Amino acid sequence: MRIGILGCGAIGSRIAKSIRCELKNVCHLSGLYDIEQDKAKQLGKELKLRNVVKSSLSDLIKNCDCMVEAVSASETRPMIRQALEAKKHVLAMSVGKLLDSQDLFSLAHQQGCSLLIPSGALAGIDAVKAASLIGIKEITLTTRKPPRGFKDNPYLRRKGINLSEIKKETVLFEGNVEKAVKFFPQNINVAATLALASSAKNKLFIQILTSPQYTMNSHEVELIGDFGRIVTRTDNVACPDNPKTSYLAVLSGIQTLKQFCQGVFVGT
């Protein structure tokens, strides 16, 4: 299967390198595109690939069977739509942009292609999906990250929160998933993943905390329903290239792509 990478930042680069190494027997890298062309060119040079950098999104889509979306931009949804309209599969890493995107899932179904959502930095997403079949009464996500993971966040600047002055555990946000994704688009894709998997968006309560004592990105989930009670906690090492992203989130994208190319899905 031909894989095109949209976005050549930390996440896109790691997925591209994995395609060249761990996944080389099930797929191959057919294109790289980034609005900042130098990023795509540099990645192509690192991978020692010629003619892999594409000059436009249309060119990238034309030359792939599956597009990996790994960008952080307001126009993410139109980019995914363009690929689906061309009957290309899409692996979406910016899950927060898909929170209210039933139209895209419907389009994928109509076009006979797949819109893939990785489990991200959470454990137990298969159990969450199973629980949703009989309904979830309460669901809570508590995310803890060190201050460096929130660097340059516009919402925190508006609130007058100086991360360098925080000395103890501090609540940065409490509220619903829509606001969490809006105010922390680079930190809380897990909230959107949980909302989509649980089909209980309106019952999902989000807490985001930080402390200088935190050394990992932690996500704790609690669900209560007729099925019983589920509690999971995942302590994630930050991605070496981007402290705002958990390493497991990147690995889940790679694993989802591997399963898709092999045609084998377990607990997805």
Short mmCIF file of C-alpha atoms in Angstrom, two decimals:
data_model
loop_
_atom_site.label_atom_id
_atom_site.label_comp_id
_atom_site.label_asym_id
_atom_site.label_seq_id
_atom_site.Cartn_x
_atom_site.Cartn_y
_atom_site.Cartn_z
CA MET A 1 0.00 0.00 0.00
CA ARG A 2 1.27 3.47 -0.91
CA ILE A 3 1.34 5.86 2.06
CA GLY A 4 1.43 9.64 1.78
CA ILE A 5 2.36 11.77 4.79
CA LEU A 6 0.61 15.11 5.25
CA GLY A 7 2.63 17.12 7.76
CA CYS A 8 6.35 16.57 8.33
CA GLY A 9 6.66 17.66 11.94
CA ALA A 10 7.53 15.41 14.87
CA ILE A 11 4.63 12.97 14.41
CA GLY A 12 4.68 12.78 10.62
CA SER A 13 8.45 12.33 10.58
CA ARG A 14 8.39 9.44 13.04
CA ILE A 15 5.63 7.68 11.13
CA ALA A 16 7.52 8.18 7.87
CA LYS A 17 10.68 6.69 9.37
CA SER A 18 8.72 3.71 10.70
CA ILE A 19 7.28 3.08 7.24
CA ARG A 20 10.84 2.94 5.92
CA CYS A 21 11.92 0.53 8.68
CA GLU A 22 9.39 -1.49 10.72
CA LEU A 23 6.57 -1.36 8.15
CA LYS A 24 8.56 -1.77 4.96
CA ASN A 25 7.12 -5.24 4.33
CA VAL A 26 3.48 -4.07 4.34
CA CYS A 27 3.60 -0.56 2.84
CA HIS A 28 5.91 2.00 1.32
CA LEU A 29 6.25 5.77 1.50
CA SER A 30 5.00 7.34 -1.72
CA GLY A 31 4.86 11.01 -0.79
CA LEU A 32 5.62 13.77 1.70
CA TYR A 33 3.88 17.12 1.82
CA ASP A 34 4.07 20.01 4.22
CA ILE A 35 3.00 23.60 3.71
CA GLU A 36 6.55 24.40 4.85
CA GLN A 37 8.36 22.76 1.95
CA ASP A 38 11.72 22.83 3.70
CA LYS A 39 10.41 20.40 6.33
CA ALA A 40 9.34 17.92 3.66
CA LYS A 41 12.62 18.30 1.78
CA GLN A 42 14.69 17.80 4.93
CA LEU A 43 12.72 14.67 5.85
CA GLY A 44 13.09 13.30 2.34
CA LYS A 45 16.83 13.91 2.57
CA GLU A 46 17.03 12.11 5.95
CA LEU A 47 15.17 9.14 4.50
CA LYS A 48 17.42 9.16 1.42
CA LEU A 49 14.44 9.20 -0.93
CA ARG A 50 14.25 10.93 -4.28
CA ASN A 51 11.12 12.39 -5.84
CA VAL A 52 9.10 11.75 -2.67
CA VAL A 53 8.39 15.40 -1.81
CA LYS A 54 5.15 16.61 -3.39
CA SER A 55 4.42 20.19 -4.38
CA SER A 56 0.76 20.17 -3.38
CA LEU A 57 -1.82 18.29 -1.34
CA SER A 58 -3.51 17.20 -4.57
CA ASP A 59 -0.26 15.70 -5.80
CA LEU A 60 0.23 13.86 -2.50
CA ILE A 61 -3.31 12.42 -2.62
CA LYS A 62 -2.92 11.40 -6.26
CA ASN A 63 0.17 9.35 -5.43
CA CYS A 64 -1.06 7.42 -2.37
CA ASP A 65 -3.60 4.82 -1.32
CA CYS A 66 -3.70 6.00 2.29
CA MET A 67 -2.95 9.49 3.59
CA VAL A 68 -1.59 9.98 7.11
CA GLU A 69 -2.82 13.33 8.44
CA ALA A 70 -0.30 14.73 10.93
CA VAL A 71 -0.84 18.47 10.89
CA SER A 72 -1.99 21.02 13.43
CA ALA A 73 -4.04 23.47 11.41
CA SER A 74 -7.52 24.94 11.30
CA GLU A 75 -8.03 23.54 7.78
CA THR A 76 -7.42 19.92 8.75
CA ARG A 77 -11.01 18.85 8.03
CA PRO A 78 -11.01 20.11 4.40
CA MET A 79 -7.72 18.29 3.82
CA ILE A 80 -9.17 15.03 5.10
CA ARG A 81 -12.32 15.58 3.02
CA GLN A 82 -10.25 16.12 -0.11
CA ALA A 83 -8.53 12.76 0.39
CA LEU A 84 -11.79 10.93 1.08
CA GLU A 85 -13.44 12.46 -1.98
CA ALA A 86 -10.56 10.99 -3.99
CA LYS A 87 -11.41 7.59 -2.45
CA LYS A 88 -8.24 7.45 -0.39
CA HIS A 89 -8.05 5.97 3.09
CA VAL A 90 -7.06 8.40 5.85
CA LEU A 91 -5.29 7.87 9.17
CA ALA A 92 -6.13 10.95 11.25
CA MET A 93 -3.70 11.87 14.02
CA SER A 94 -5.47 15.19 14.80
CA VAL A 95 -8.45 13.44 16.37
CA GLY A 96 -9.57 16.64 18.08
CA LYS A 97 -10.58 18.02 14.69
CA LEU A 98 -12.98 15.09 14.18
CA LEU A 99 -15.08 15.56 17.30
CA ASP A 100 -18.18 16.66 15.36
CA SER A 101 -17.39 15.15 11.99
CA GLN A 102 -20.05 12.58 11.26
CA ASP A 103 -20.13 14.02 7.74
CA LEU A 104 -16.55 12.81 7.17
CA PHE A 105 -17.28 9.33 8.51
CA SER A 106 -20.37 9.18 6.29
CA LEU A 107 -18.32 10.32 3.30
CA ALA A 108 -15.73 7.61 3.95
CA HIS A 109 -18.52 5.02 4.03
CA GLN A 110 -20.02 6.33 0.80
CA GLN A 111 -16.64 6.31 -0.93
CA GLY A 112 -15.80 2.78 0.24
CA CYS A 113 -12.72 3.88 2.15
CA SER A 114 -11.64 4.06 5.79
CA LEU A 115 -11.16 6.98 8.18
CA LEU A 116 -8.85 5.50 10.81
CA ILE A 117 -8.69 6.78 14.39
CA PRO A 118 -5.73 5.57 16.52
CA SER A 119 -6.22 4.90 20.22
CA GLY A 120 -3.63 7.56 20.99
CA ALA A 121 -2.14 7.87 24.46
CA LEU A 122 -4.98 5.96 26.14
CA ALA A 123 -5.32 2.36 27.23
CA GLY A 124 -8.55 0.38 27.11
CA ILE A 125 -10.30 2.03 24.16
CA ASP A 126 -11.65 -1.38 23.10
CA ALA A 127 -13.34 -1.74 26.52
CA VAL A 128 -14.77 1.78 26.23
CA LYS A 129 -16.34 0.87 22.89
CA ALA A 130 -17.80 -2.31 24.36
CA ALA A 131 -19.25 -0.41 27.33
CA SER A 132 -20.88 2.11 25.00
CA LEU A 133 -23.14 -0.62 23.61
CA ILE A 134 -25.26 -0.58 26.77
CA GLY A 135 -24.65 3.04 27.73
CA ILE A 136 -22.23 4.98 29.90
CA LYS A 137 -23.62 6.98 32.82
CA GLU A 138 -20.47 8.86 33.83
CA ILE A 139 -17.09 9.31 32.22
CA THR A 140 -14.13 11.37 33.45
CA LEU A 141 -10.72 12.06 31.94
CA THR A 142 -7.96 13.52 34.10
CA THR A 143 -4.84 14.56 32.20
CA ARG A 144 -1.59 15.52 33.94
CA LYS A 145 1.41 16.97 32.10
CA PRO A 146 4.55 18.88 33.12
CA PRO A 147 4.48 22.64 32.43
CA ARG A 148 6.73 22.38 29.37
CA GLY A 149 3.95 20.45 27.64
CA PHE A 150 1.79 23.58 27.62
CA LYS A 151 4.39 26.01 26.34
CA ASP A 152 3.00 28.90 24.22
CA ASN A 153 -0.62 27.87 24.82
CA PRO A 154 -2.82 30.89 23.83
CA TYR A 155 -5.60 30.00 26.28
CA LEU A 156 -3.22 30.01 29.25
CA ARG A 157 -1.74 33.34 28.13
CA ARG A 158 -5.23 34.87 27.99
CA LYS A 159 -5.94 33.54 31.48
CA GLY A 160 -2.73 35.15 32.73
CA ILE A 161 -1.21 31.81 33.78
CA ASN A 162 2.59 31.92 33.88
CA LEU A 163 3.80 28.33 33.68
CA SER A 164 7.23 29.22 35.07
CA GLU A 165 5.61 30.46 38.29
CA ILE A 166 3.73 27.23 39.02
CA LYS A 167 5.27 25.49 42.06
CA LYS A 168 2.65 22.85 42.92
CA GLU A 169 -0.13 20.82 41.31
CA THR A 170 -2.42 23.28 39.53
CA VAL A 171 -5.70 22.80 37.70
CA LEU A 172 -5.46 24.45 34.28
CA PHE A 173 -8.88 23.46 32.99
CA GLU A 174 -12.14 21.81 33.97
CA GLY A 175 -15.02 21.42 31.57
CA ASN A 176 -16.47 19.61 28.57
CA VAL A 177 -14.66 18.00 25.68
CA GLU A 178 -15.49 20.71 23.11
CA LYS A 179 -13.81 23.41 25.17
CA ALA A 180 -10.90 21.15 26.11
CA VAL A 181 -10.13 20.43 22.45
CA LYS A 182 -10.60 24.08 21.51
CA PHE A 183 -8.30 25.47 24.22
CA PHE A 184 -5.69 22.67 24.20
CA PRO A 185 -5.58 21.42 20.57
CA GLN A 186 -2.01 20.13 20.87
CA ASN A 187 -2.46 18.44 24.24
CA ILE A 188 -5.82 16.74 24.48
CA ASN A 189 -6.52 14.65 21.38
CA VAL A 190 -7.17 11.85 23.90
CA ALA A 191 -10.36 13.64 24.96
CA ALA A 192 -11.74 13.53 21.42
CA THR A 193 -10.69 9.89 21.06
CA LEU A 194 -12.53 9.05 24.27
CA ALA A 195 -15.62 10.99 23.19
CA LEU A 196 -15.76 9.18 19.84
CA ALA A 197 -15.14 5.74 21.35
CA SER A 198 -17.68 6.15 24.17
CA SER A 199 -20.48 7.81 22.19
CA ALA A 200 -21.01 9.75 25.42
CA LYS A 201 -19.62 13.17 24.56
CA ASN A 202 -22.18 15.03 26.67
CA LYS A 203 -21.29 12.97 29.76
CA LEU A 204 -17.54 13.42 29.46
CA PHE A 205 -15.88 15.66 32.08
CA ILE A 206 -12.29 16.80 31.50
CA GLN A 207 -9.67 17.89 34.02
CA ILE A 208 -6.22 19.13 32.95
CA LEU A 209 -3.52 19.58 35.60
CA THR A 210 0.14 20.49 35.67
CA SER A 211 2.97 20.47 38.21
CA PRO A 212 6.77 20.83 38.13
CA GLN A 213 6.83 17.47 39.91
CA TYR A 214 5.24 15.69 36.95
CA THR A 215 7.75 13.85 34.79
CA MET A 216 5.30 12.11 32.42
CA ASN A 217 2.11 12.77 30.47
CA SER A 218 -0.59 10.91 32.40
CA HIS A 219 -4.17 10.13 31.36
CA GLU A 220 -6.61 8.62 33.85
CA VAL A 221 -10.08 7.49 32.72
CA GLU A 222 -13.05 6.41 34.81
CA LEU A 223 -16.30 5.05 33.35
CA ILE A 224 -19.43 4.02 35.20
CA GLY A 225 -22.42 2.30 33.64
CA ASP A 226 -24.59 -0.82 33.57
CA PHE A 227 -21.48 -2.80 32.61
CA GLY A 228 -19.81 -1.92 35.92
CA ARG A 229 -16.82 0.37 36.42
CA ILE A 230 -13.65 0.82 34.41
CA VAL A 231 -10.58 2.73 35.59
CA THR A 232 -7.43 3.04 33.49
CA ARG A 233 -4.29 5.12 33.91
CA THR A 234 -1.57 5.53 31.33
CA ASP A 235 1.71 7.20 32.28
CA ASN A 236 3.33 8.22 29.02
CA VAL A 237 6.83 9.29 28.19
CA ALA A 238 6.71 12.48 26.14
CA CYS A 239 7.65 12.18 22.48
CA PRO A 240 11.40 12.96 22.20
CA ASP A 241 10.71 15.44 19.39
CA ASN A 242 7.64 17.13 20.88
CA PRO A 243 6.92 17.35 24.64
CA LYS A 244 3.29 18.26 23.93
CA THR A 245 2.69 14.79 22.51
CA SER A 246 2.89 11.43 24.28
CA TYR A 247 5.20 8.92 22.62
CA LEU A 248 2.48 6.28 22.88
CA ALA A 249 0.19 8.45 20.74
CA VAL A 250 2.71 8.33 17.91
CA LEU A 251 3.24 4.59 18.37
CA SER A 252 -0.52 4.00 18.27
CA GLY A 253 -0.66 5.72 14.89
CA ILE A 254 2.12 3.48 13.59
CA GLN A 255 0.40 0.36 14.95
CA THR A 256 -2.97 1.37 13.47
CA LEU A 257 -1.33 1.84 10.08
CA LYS A 258 0.40 -1.53 10.39
CA GLN A 259 -2.84 -3.32 11.25
CA PHE A 260 -4.67 -1.63 8.40
CA CYS A 261 -2.04 -2.53 5.83
CA GLN A 262 -2.02 -6.12 7.07
CA GLY A 263 -5.81 -6.28 7.16
CA VAL A 264 -5.72 -7.40 10.80
CA PHE A 265 -7.60 -5.50 13.50
CA VAL A 266 -7.67 -6.44 17.18
CA GLY A 267 -9.63 -4.33 19.64
CA THR A 268 -9.98 -1.35 17.32
#
